[in-house]
Amino acid sequence: MKKLRLNKTSRTNFLTYGMVVVLFVVLQIMSGGGMLSSTMKGQLVPICAYVVMALSLNLTVGVLGELSLGHAGFMSVGAFAGAVTAAALQNAIPSGGLRLAVAMIIGALFAAVAGVLIGIPVLRLRGDYLAIVTLAFGEIIKSIINNLYIGMDAGGLHASLINNTIVLEEGGRMILSGPMGIPGITKISTFTAGFILIMLSLVIIFNLVNSRAGRAIMALRDNRIAAESVGINVTQYKMMAFVTSAALAGAAGTLFAMGQNTIIASKFDFNQSILILVFVVLGGQGRMWGSIIAAAALTILPELLRGFADYRMLVYAIVLILVMLATNNPTLSGFFSRLFGRFRKPQKGDAAR
Amino acid sequence: MTFLNHLISGISLGSVYAIIALGYTMVYGIAKMLNFAHGDVIMVGAYICFFAVASYGLNPIIGILLAMLVCTVLGMLIERLAYKPLRQAPSLAVLITAIGMSYFLQNSAQLLWSANNKMFPSFLNFGGTTGISLFDGQLTIAWTTLVTIAACVIIMIGLTLFTGKTKMGKAMRAVSEDKGAAQLMGINVNTTISVTFAIGSALAAIAGVLLCSSYPILVPTTGSMPGIKAFTAAVFGGIGSIPGALLGGVLLGVIEIFAKAYISTQLSDAIVFAVLIIVLLFKPTGLLGKQIREKV
């Protein structure tokens, strides 16, 4: 029998899948055995959502190599599209799981469309200009959803912008009311659904990265001019990565929204985008397992620091700065590498592994 | 007349943006980094001036000078402790550190001075009036507005002269063009960067006081949105260019006030950012930014 030989990339990929499965099983057992506090249990769905957000942003930042400061915008589009869908289908699809799946698909589709619309202008720009335009789009999405009103009655969905001009028939109800957001969401997101979404995102990202298209995308990241000169279509491949990233973020947004009581547009602001970017950078650009760990750890960290109450965000900020200094300053990282023996400094051009 | 009123308040708001944008643009030009903590230095400046004037009853002028002094020291300290060790690091790492710094300043402010709103005192009334009336009272211009615009013009002229004529200013331009070559010419790159941060932070203090004189509610997150807007203004005008910061800032302020007045208050931010995107599509390096040709 031929021995199954795996190259380094597939080995890392399988280890990543394995890690997620093991973590899921362990947490599921702990949660079943009553070993998790109720706050921790409540954090499980947001953690899954943030893990998917980090994975999807890592596709843009780590694999495509473009800085995005508006990723929460896609999360927002997905969250609201998904939540409105779920609310509208409340009676049509009684099964929570199926309704969540449909809502996620709609959320992902809307986010993908937003990704295409934003990608057309954004991907023409380079470097910091691209970053600022993604920031601008994030703010625009926030402003628009903040002023969007959607109601539903027997005649279907009605929407208006800026002022609530919707007149509903008898028995109709408002779903989204501008700055008040969507209140009274039926929580249908479960930890299992979150786990499935994480696995699905990993499958999509790994398959994309290890395909011909993925190699083209990474070639663009490493040297755009060289890649262009061997005939790689810059816009097409950039768009492919960007839209995939947006769609995954949309699905994560739906997952997140369906685990909350209320969602408001101002929750998905610039700080949220930054938070997700922090996950990606701390976990290592292009390294998917790093993103998973960073997203999970940093979502729990403020909860664990509850003992410090007022000081927790301050501690968070200091931890952030110290980690960045410790991993990126030659003197300090040299000190740590002597301390811990083997320590590999993250390289800028680290390929997705 | 209302149009003129809106235009003037737009220019005034834009002047504040321009002063903040200068800090972003100068630091970006020299250190090639987005200093996200800059917006929070504005907030610190405003708080220092607030306490000096409201709690200790000091003269407003002394309050402003004190705020400038504290912010200058703070800016240099941030640069030395957080950014200098990362000079060779990838730009994303520096960006995250700057964001960490911004959180740090906001949360320290919250702990030190509480999250409650503070009403910033208006200390600009000459001869008992808060402004001048023109055209039989049809048009009133607050002193704050005039002082803001004047401060912006003075700062702009001062900085242009500083970067053009003085030795340090020339060193700054040299470092922003080519760090390595500047060092070989005997320019102390570290000192130059420190001075840039010092000037940027001192300007941030002035901007903070001016901002709070027009919009008097002071909270620990006061600086973040104006910071983002001013950064947008810097990109709008062409990041790294001093006249660009002025142009971008003033245009952004005028667009924002007009959008609020004539289109929709709620969507004014969306409109401002949409204009930015349209401008960047046609001028990818901003209005006055230099187009750098890529070489293979």
XYZ file of C-alpha atoms in Angstrom:
649
model
C 0.000 0.000 0.000
C 1.298 3.409 -0.912
C 1.948 5.573 2.091
C -0.083 8.754 2.092
C 2.346 11.624 1.804
C 1.196 15.150 2.471
C 3.089 18.294 1.671
C 3.538 20.987 4.271
C 0.568 23.081 3.143
C -1.964 20.274 3.278
C -0.539 19.166 6.619
C -1.116 22.634 8.094
C -4.591 22.736 6.557
C -5.556 19.393 8.064
C -4.104 20.424 11.408
C -6.238 23.567 11.253
C -9.397 21.555 10.545
C -8.429 19.171 13.341
C -7.848 22.018 15.773
C -11.293 23.493 15.082
C -12.982 20.097 15.465
C -11.154 19.360 18.733
C -11.958 22.810 20.141
C -15.604 22.384 19.157
C -15.883 18.963 20.783
C -14.115 20.107 23.963
C -16.273 23.220 24.284
C -19.424 21.268 23.513
C -18.596 18.732 26.250
C -17.694 21.504 28.706
C -20.890 23.358 27.909
C -22.940 20.141 28.237
C -21.253 19.285 31.537
C -22.063 22.718 32.932
C -18.411 23.723 33.150
C -18.945 27.010 31.323
C -20.414 30.065 32.969
C -23.505 31.540 31.330
C -21.532 34.564 30.095
C -19.020 32.227 28.446
C -21.860 30.256 26.860
C -23.281 33.488 25.537
C -19.892 34.257 23.994
C -19.729 31.047 21.950
C -21.751 32.322 18.967
C -20.002 35.741 18.814
C -16.656 33.933 18.988
C -17.610 31.804 15.968
C -18.770 34.921 14.118
C -15.533 36.763 14.876
C -13.448 33.749 13.883
C -15.151 33.728 10.471
C -14.701 37.510 10.227
C -10.989 37.132 10.982
C -10.655 34.307 8.437
C -12.393 36.332 5.762
C -10.366 39.466 6.447
C -7.215 37.366 6.402
C -8.109 36.485 2.830
C -8.051 40.193 1.929
C -5.133 41.276 4.090
C -2.960 38.172 4.240
C -3.550 36.460 0.914
C -4.497 39.371 -1.346
C -2.234 41.763 0.550
C -4.588 44.756 0.574
C -5.406 46.584 3.810
C -9.133 46.865 4.454
C -10.391 49.164 7.222
C -14.084 48.692 6.510
C -14.634 44.992 6.925
C -17.326 45.546 9.554
C -19.358 47.125 6.746
C -19.754 43.739 5.075
C -20.572 42.185 8.426
C -23.233 44.848 8.848
C -24.736 44.231 5.395
C -24.837 40.503 6.110
C -26.233 41.007 9.608
C -29.104 43.224 8.522
C -29.919 41.381 5.283
C -29.879 38.081 7.179
C -31.896 39.359 10.132
C -34.551 40.914 7.880
C -34.748 37.675 5.881
C -35.099 35.601 9.024
C -37.790 37.922 10.387
C -39.682 37.862 7.086
C -39.536 34.076 6.850
C -40.480 33.499 10.480
C -43.782 31.899 9.527
C -42.793 30.466 6.168
C -39.922 28.353 7.535
C -40.646 27.123 11.057
C -37.360 25.209 11.420
C -34.749 27.475 13.049
C -31.760 25.767 11.484
C -33.113 25.946 7.962
C -34.172 29.563 8.434
C -30.665 30.412 9.680
C -29.133 28.712 6.636
C -31.389 30.641 4.242
C -30.705 33.893 6.107
C -26.948 33.271 5.942
C -27.080 32.638 2.211
C -29.051 35.840 1.669
C -26.691 37.718 3.996
C -23.671 36.386 2.108
C -25.246 37.284 -1.238
C -25.987 40.853 -0.200
C -22.488 41.250 1.209
C -21.044 39.807 -2.023
C -23.010 42.339 -4.078
C -21.716 45.092 -1.776
C -18.243 43.603 -2.277
C -18.564 43.868 -6.065
C -19.887 47.440 -5.895
C -17.131 48.488 -3.506
C -14.449 46.429 -5.217
C -14.878 48.124 -8.586
C -13.600 51.512 -7.391
C -11.509 50.328 -4.447
C -9.322 47.804 -6.179
C -8.096 50.408 -8.655
C -6.333 52.202 -5.829
C -3.144 51.184 -4.053
C -1.843 50.948 -0.516
C -3.039 53.507 1.984
C -5.480 55.074 -0.457
C -7.222 51.730 -0.770
C -7.334 51.489 3.017
C -8.941 54.909 3.425
C -11.568 54.185 0.774
C -12.569 50.935 2.475
C -12.850 52.965 5.696
C -15.073 55.445 3.862
C -17.285 52.661 2.518
C -17.640 51.183 5.984
C -18.860 54.562 7.257
C -21.224 54.993 4.304
C -22.797 51.566 4.880
C -23.199 52.430 8.565
C -24.885 55.756 7.769
C -27.244 54.234 5.224
C -28.387 51.342 7.426
C -28.755 53.803 10.301
C -31.353 55.621 8.217
C -33.083 52.650 6.634
C -36.605 51.614 7.586
C -38.062 48.253 6.596
C -41.520 47.016 7.480
C -43.521 43.972 6.489
C -47.216 43.300 6.044
C -49.428 41.067 3.923
C -48.316 42.993 0.832
C -44.639 42.128 1.353
C -41.605 44.152 2.430
C -41.619 47.946 2.367
C -38.534 50.119 2.716
C -37.797 53.821 3.038
C -34.683 55.895 3.583
C -34.051 58.775 6.009
C -37.669 59.300 7.140
C -40.007 56.549 8.124
C -42.736 56.942 5.494
C -43.884 53.364 5.624
C -47.617 52.863 6.080
C -48.325 49.278 7.005
C -51.557 47.368 6.526
C -53.391 45.797 9.419
C -51.222 43.130 11.062
C -47.986 44.456 9.571
C -44.916 45.230 11.650
C -41.688 47.182 11.408
C -38.594 45.015 11.152
C -35.797 47.556 10.866
C -36.361 51.037 12.251
C -33.356 53.203 11.454
C -31.095 54.024 14.389
C -33.144 51.730 16.643
C -31.986 48.777 14.560
C -33.744 45.437 14.640
C -35.158 44.680 18.082
C -36.595 41.414 19.349
C -34.582 38.986 17.223
C -35.469 35.332 17.677
C -32.107 33.804 18.545
C -31.617 30.919 16.139
C -27.805 30.907 15.932
C -26.262 27.983 17.748
C -22.690 27.026 18.525
C -23.041 24.089 16.120
C -24.134 26.430 13.325
C -21.123 28.596 14.081
C -18.841 25.565 13.960
C -20.272 24.501 10.574
C -19.750 28.023 9.216
C -16.120 28.071 10.404
C -15.433 24.697 8.752
C -17.142 25.839 5.563
C -15.098 29.064 5.504
C -11.893 27.083 5.984
C -12.813 24.742 3.119
C -13.589 27.697 0.833
C -10.456 29.640 1.782
C -8.045 26.687 1.619
C -9.446 25.548 -1.702
C -9.241 29.031 -3.112
C -5.705 29.590 -1.843
C -4.412 26.254 -3.146
C -5.970 26.637 -6.568
C -4.580 28.225 -9.695
C -6.566 31.354 -8.831
C -5.111 31.423 -5.320
C -1.571 31.222 -6.628
C -2.358 34.065 -9.020
C -3.718 36.134 -6.108
C -0.599 35.516 -4.033
C 1.596 36.346 -7.005
C -0.212 39.690 -7.228
C 0.458 40.282 -3.560
C 4.153 39.463 -3.800
C 4.863 41.422 -6.949
C 2.050 42.992 -8.876
C 4.129 44.142 -11.812
C 5.801 40.759 -12.294
C 2.448 38.994 -11.996
C 0.844 41.349 -14.487
C 3.677 40.826 -16.936
C 3.114 37.060 -17.024
C -0.484 37.661 -17.974
C -2.364 37.500 -14.677
C -5.571 39.505 -14.852
C -5.140 41.882 -11.908
C -8.727 43.091 -11.545
C -10.313 39.677 -11.980
C -8.238 37.922 -9.340
C -8.291 40.793 -6.865
C -12.060 40.917 -7.260
C -12.320 37.165 -6.729
C -10.521 37.320 -3.377
C -12.277 40.506 -2.276
C -15.795 39.296 -3.054
C -15.204 35.875 -1.451
C -13.967 37.698 1.632
C -17.041 39.968 1.631
C -19.460 37.045 1.237
C -17.912 35.147 4.154
C -18.081 38.304 6.263
C -21.758 38.618 5.340
C -22.492 35.071 6.495
C -20.584 35.768 9.724
C -22.670 38.913 10.174
C -25.887 36.919 9.906
C -24.578 34.365 12.394
C -23.672 37.171 14.783
C -26.993 39.004 14.376
C -29.085 35.894 14.931
C -27.343 35.325 18.261
C -28.213 38.802 19.594
C -31.435 40.263 20.970
C -31.014 43.549 19.150
C -28.666 44.776 16.464
C -27.992 48.402 15.624
C -25.973 49.752 12.707
C -23.627 51.814 14.854
C -22.294 48.590 16.420
C -20.579 47.811 13.100
C -18.375 50.869 13.049
C -14.755 51.674 12.396
C -13.703 50.276 15.774
C -15.277 46.955 14.895
C -13.314 46.830 11.618
C -10.151 47.614 13.536
C -10.886 44.904 16.091
C -11.082 42.310 13.321
C -7.918 43.636 11.723
C -6.193 43.230 15.099
C -7.184 39.532 15.107
C -5.627 39.079 11.677
C -2.404 40.905 12.424
C -1.889 39.254 15.821
C -2.657 35.821 14.384
C -0.280 36.347 11.487
C -1.170 37.478 7.997
C -2.024 34.581 5.738
C -1.991 32.118 8.623
C -5.554 30.897 9.081
C -4.993 28.972 12.318
C -3.443 32.100 13.801
C -6.559 34.102 12.976
C -8.775 31.486 14.620
C -6.777 31.494 17.843
C -6.383 35.279 17.941
C -10.080 35.903 17.294
C -11.177 33.397 19.934
C -8.648 34.543 22.527
C -9.238 38.261 22.066
C -13.025 37.882 22.158
C -12.760 36.078 25.489
C -10.007 38.330 26.891
C -12.251 41.301 27.792
C -14.621 38.798 29.463
C -11.785 37.261 31.446
C -10.640 40.737 32.439
C -14.054 41.542 33.906
C -12.396 41.352 37.322
C -10.494 44.494 36.396
C -13.828 46.110 35.449
C -12.884 49.664 34.494
C -9.342 48.789 33.608
C -10.070 46.007 31.132
C -9.974 48.069 27.951
C -6.842 49.782 29.213
C -5.214 46.408 29.834
C -6.371 45.294 26.380
C -4.691 48.327 24.812
C -1.458 47.746 26.700
C -1.432 44.033 25.790
C -1.931 44.991 22.152
C 0.987 47.438 22.138
C 3.300 45.093 24.043
C 2.563 42.146 21.753
C 3.264 44.277 18.692
C 6.526 45.529 20.224
C 7.569 42.049 21.365
C 7.004 40.419 17.979
C 8.256 43.186 15.722
C 11.162 44.873 17.442
C 14.434 43.123 16.564
C 15.955 43.581 20.038
C 12.863 42.491 21.920
C 12.003 39.558 19.662
C 15.627 38.432 19.927
C 15.270 38.509 23.693
C 12.082 36.453 23.533
C 13.569 33.954 21.114
C 16.398 33.299 23.568
C 13.797 33.002 26.292
C 11.562 30.532 24.522
C 14.179 28.765 22.439
C 12.554 28.578 19.029
C 10.576 31.624 18.016
C 9.906 32.515 14.451
C 9.386 36.139 13.605
C 6.402 36.514 11.259
C 7.678 37.426 7.824
C 5.909 39.965 5.686
C 5.635 37.684 2.681
C 4.449 34.657 4.600
C 2.377 32.573 2.240
C -0.939 31.125 3.370
C -0.230 27.939 5.166
C -27.521 85.042 3.353
C -28.087 81.609 4.831
C -25.811 80.315 2.105
C -23.064 82.666 3.253
C -23.649 81.636 6.854
C -23.297 77.963 5.984
C -20.216 78.696 3.899
C -18.538 80.500 6.784
C -19.315 77.799 9.326
C -18.129 75.226 6.774
C -14.816 77.028 6.364
C -14.488 77.257 10.136
C -15.088 73.537 10.652
C -12.810 72.864 7.700
C -10.066 74.962 9.310
C -10.155 72.703 12.361
C -9.985 69.648 10.106
C -7.095 71.252 8.245
C -5.114 71.829 11.445
C -5.658 68.218 12.514
C -4.929 66.978 9.002
C -1.566 68.748 9.135
C -0.519 66.487 11.983
C -1.506 63.387 10.004
C 0.096 64.596 6.808
C 3.419 65.608 8.355
C 3.780 62.364 10.282
C 2.761 60.333 7.253
C 5.197 62.213 5.039
C 8.117 61.531 7.339
C 7.439 58.287 9.180
C 5.190 56.747 6.460
C 2.717 55.695 9.113
C -0.921 56.423 9.867
C -0.845 57.803 13.392
C -4.287 56.750 14.566
C -3.599 58.095 18.041
C -3.510 61.635 16.648
C -7.270 62.107 17.097
C -6.944 61.224 20.758
C -4.123 63.706 21.299
C -6.708 66.338 20.266
C -8.987 65.093 23.008
C -6.195 65.240 25.596
C -5.419 68.814 24.549
C -9.050 69.821 24.913
C -9.269 68.244 28.388
C -6.094 69.963 29.594
C -7.372 73.344 28.438
C -10.795 72.605 29.950
C -9.360 71.853 33.379
C -6.931 74.751 33.270
C -9.709 77.228 32.501
C -12.758 75.733 34.219
C -11.218 74.186 37.336
C -8.159 76.308 38.024
C -9.485 79.553 36.600
C -6.421 80.223 34.505
C -6.382 82.635 31.607
C -7.549 80.863 28.404
C -4.303 81.805 26.646
C -2.313 80.077 29.384
C -4.726 77.140 29.137
C -4.010 76.763 25.431
C -0.260 77.063 25.945
C -0.417 74.473 28.712
C -2.427 72.122 26.467
C 0.146 72.577 23.690
C 2.974 71.823 26.094
C 1.338 68.671 27.466
C 0.416 67.420 23.992
C 3.898 68.078 22.639
C 5.437 66.034 25.428
C 2.768 63.362 25.005
C 3.315 63.149 21.241
C 7.085 62.809 21.616
C 6.627 60.242 24.374
C 4.269 58.143 22.227
C 6.731 58.277 19.361
C 9.680 57.300 21.538
C 7.973 54.464 23.425
C 5.662 52.914 20.848
C 6.683 53.872 17.323
C 10.457 54.223 17.438
C 11.097 50.553 18.341
C 9.064 49.594 15.260
C 10.892 51.701 12.712
C 11.962 48.641 10.682
C 8.734 46.683 11.258
C 6.082 46.072 8.580
C 3.633 48.958 8.299
C 0.658 46.924 9.520
C 2.407 46.259 12.830
C 2.946 49.998 13.292
C -0.680 50.643 12.389
C -1.920 48.203 15.031
C 0.397 49.761 17.611
C -1.026 53.178 16.772
C -4.532 51.799 17.210
C -3.499 50.314 20.547
C -2.165 53.730 21.528
C -5.465 55.312 20.555
C -7.418 52.860 22.755
C -4.922 53.478 25.529
C -5.414 57.250 25.440
C -9.205 56.999 25.244
C -9.443 54.593 28.154
C -6.926 56.473 30.275
C -8.979 59.614 29.718
C -12.098 57.760 30.718
C -10.489 56.546 33.931
C -8.886 59.882 34.773
C -11.676 62.234 33.836
C -14.770 59.938 33.686
C -16.976 59.386 30.650
C -19.432 62.149 31.607
C -19.986 65.019 29.198
C -18.084 68.158 30.054
C -19.350 71.469 28.757
C -16.418 73.305 27.268
C -16.566 76.969 28.324
C -16.743 79.554 25.579
C -14.119 82.126 26.399
C -14.135 84.020 23.155
C -16.248 87.103 23.739
C -14.730 90.462 23.093
C -16.493 93.486 24.532
C -19.367 91.385 25.794
C -20.402 90.154 22.347
C -20.051 86.577 21.098
C -19.686 87.641 17.496
C -19.962 90.408 14.957
C -23.159 91.302 13.142
C -23.101 92.223 9.486
C -25.828 93.440 7.099
C -28.126 94.699 9.871
C -27.863 91.521 11.869
C -28.695 89.223 8.977
C -25.324 87.590 9.222
C -23.670 86.880 12.547
C -20.178 85.498 12.684
C -19.070 84.150 16.034
C -15.645 85.206 17.286
C -14.827 81.526 17.612
C -15.347 81.123 13.879
C -13.114 84.068 13.068
C -10.403 82.987 15.484
C -10.495 79.436 14.091
C -10.080 80.611 10.513
C -7.362 83.079 11.500
C -5.502 80.435 13.494
C -5.604 78.082 10.538
C -4.231 80.714 8.151
C -1.457 81.703 10.572
C -0.466 78.084 11.201
C -0.451 77.347 7.501
C 1.781 80.310 6.669
C 4.029 79.517 9.620
C 4.462 75.899 8.617
C 5.093 76.721 4.983
C 7.837 79.146 6.033
C 9.192 76.629 8.543
C 9.500 73.765 6.072
C 10.770 76.044 3.329
C 13.291 78.246 5.102
C 14.607 76.757 8.332
C 17.281 74.133 8.666
C 15.006 71.763 10.567
C 12.232 72.249 8.022
C 14.569 71.396 5.187
C 15.755 68.368 7.123
C 12.134 67.261 7.457
C 11.563 67.491 3.736
C 14.777 65.604 3.080
C 13.826 62.808 5.485
C 10.371 62.528 3.954
C 11.910 62.158 0.515
C 14.600 59.608 1.332
C 15.447 58.569 4.865
C 18.657 56.766 3.962
C 20.073 59.543 1.818
C 19.149 62.140 4.453
C 21.042 60.182 7.075
C 24.095 59.996 4.811
C 23.957 63.787 4.469
C 24.342 64.099 8.241
C 20.701 64.670 9.159
C 19.694 63.160 12.479
C 16.645 61.200 11.345
C 15.451 60.343 14.856
C 15.505 63.961 16.025
C 13.720 65.056 12.868
C 10.946 62.518 13.398
C 10.640 63.555 17.055
C 10.304 67.203 16.072
C 7.637 66.290 13.528
C 5.608 64.498 16.184
C 6.093 67.448 18.547
C 4.794 69.962 15.999
C 1.911 67.712 14.962
C 0.851 67.192 18.579
C 1.099 70.882 19.468
C -1.168 71.612 16.498
C -3.509 68.884 17.713
C -3.825 70.707 21.042
C -4.794 73.927 19.249
C -7.254 71.997 17.089
C -8.757 70.382 20.186
C -9.384 73.724 21.859
C -10.824 75.245 18.663
C -13.006 72.205 18.007
C -14.450 72.276 21.505
C -15.015 76.032 21.321
C -17.375 75.426 18.396
C -18.810 72.066 19.525
C -18.616 72.331 23.291
C -19.334 68.776 24.423
C -16.194 67.064 25.638
C -16.029 63.264 26.146
C -13.097 60.806 25.929
C -14.089 59.897 22.358
C -14.336 63.527 21.214
C -11.244 63.184 19.071
C -11.966 59.997 17.179
C -14.528 61.093 14.571
C -12.834 64.456 13.810
C -9.604 62.441 13.674
C -10.986 60.103 11.030
C -12.491 63.017 9.103
C -9.240 64.965 9.240
C -7.348 61.923 8.073
C -9.819 61.692 5.196
C -9.156 65.366 4.533
C -5.418 64.729 4.415
C -5.937 61.942 1.871
C -8.426 64.097 -0.022
C -5.853 66.857 -0.474
C -3.013 64.430 -1.142
C -1.338 62.939 1.881
C 2.126 64.304 2.643
C 1.363 67.731 1.184
C 0.856 70.729 3.501
C -1.236 72.874 1.110
C -3.147 69.663 0.357
C -4.111 69.350 4.004
C -5.469 72.911 3.988
C -7.416 72.414 0.771
C -8.711 68.993 1.784
C -9.687 70.137 5.265
C -11.570 73.235 4.144
C -13.337 71.423 1.292
C -14.359 68.602 3.604
C -15.724 71.039 6.193
C -17.702 72.990 3.588
C -19.089 69.814 2.008
C -20.104 68.484 5.411
C -21.948 71.659 6.451
C -23.650 71.994 3.041
C -24.691 68.342 3.066
C -26.144 68.844 6.537
C -27.954 72.019 5.537
C -29.264 71.155 2.096
C -29.445 67.364 1.780
C -29.773 65.428 5.003
C -28.370 65.751 8.481
C -28.284 62.022 9.051
C -26.553 61.197 5.799
C -23.968 64.009 5.908
C -21.126 61.643 6.861
C -22.060 59.273 4.051
C -22.018 62.186 1.588
C -18.620 63.407 2.789
C -17.109 59.965 2.353
C -18.814 59.468 -1.026
C -17.225 62.684 -2.293
C -13.855 61.441 -1.067
C -14.279 58.199 -3.007
C -15.283 60.015 -6.193
C -12.290 62.344 -5.943
C -9.910 59.437 -5.352
C -11.290 57.643 -8.402
C -10.329 60.504 -10.653
C -7.234 61.662 -8.764
C -5.922 58.468 -7.128
C -3.321 60.342 -5.067
C -5.598 63.143 -3.862
C -6.089 66.669 -5.156
C -2.533 67.936 -4.700
C -0.702 64.648 -4.261
C 2.245 63.811 -6.443
C 1.774 61.024 -8.923
C 4.755 58.743 -8.417
C 5.594 56.658 -11.420
C 6.381 53.055 -10.677
C 9.628 51.636 -11.956
C 10.200 47.959 -12.567
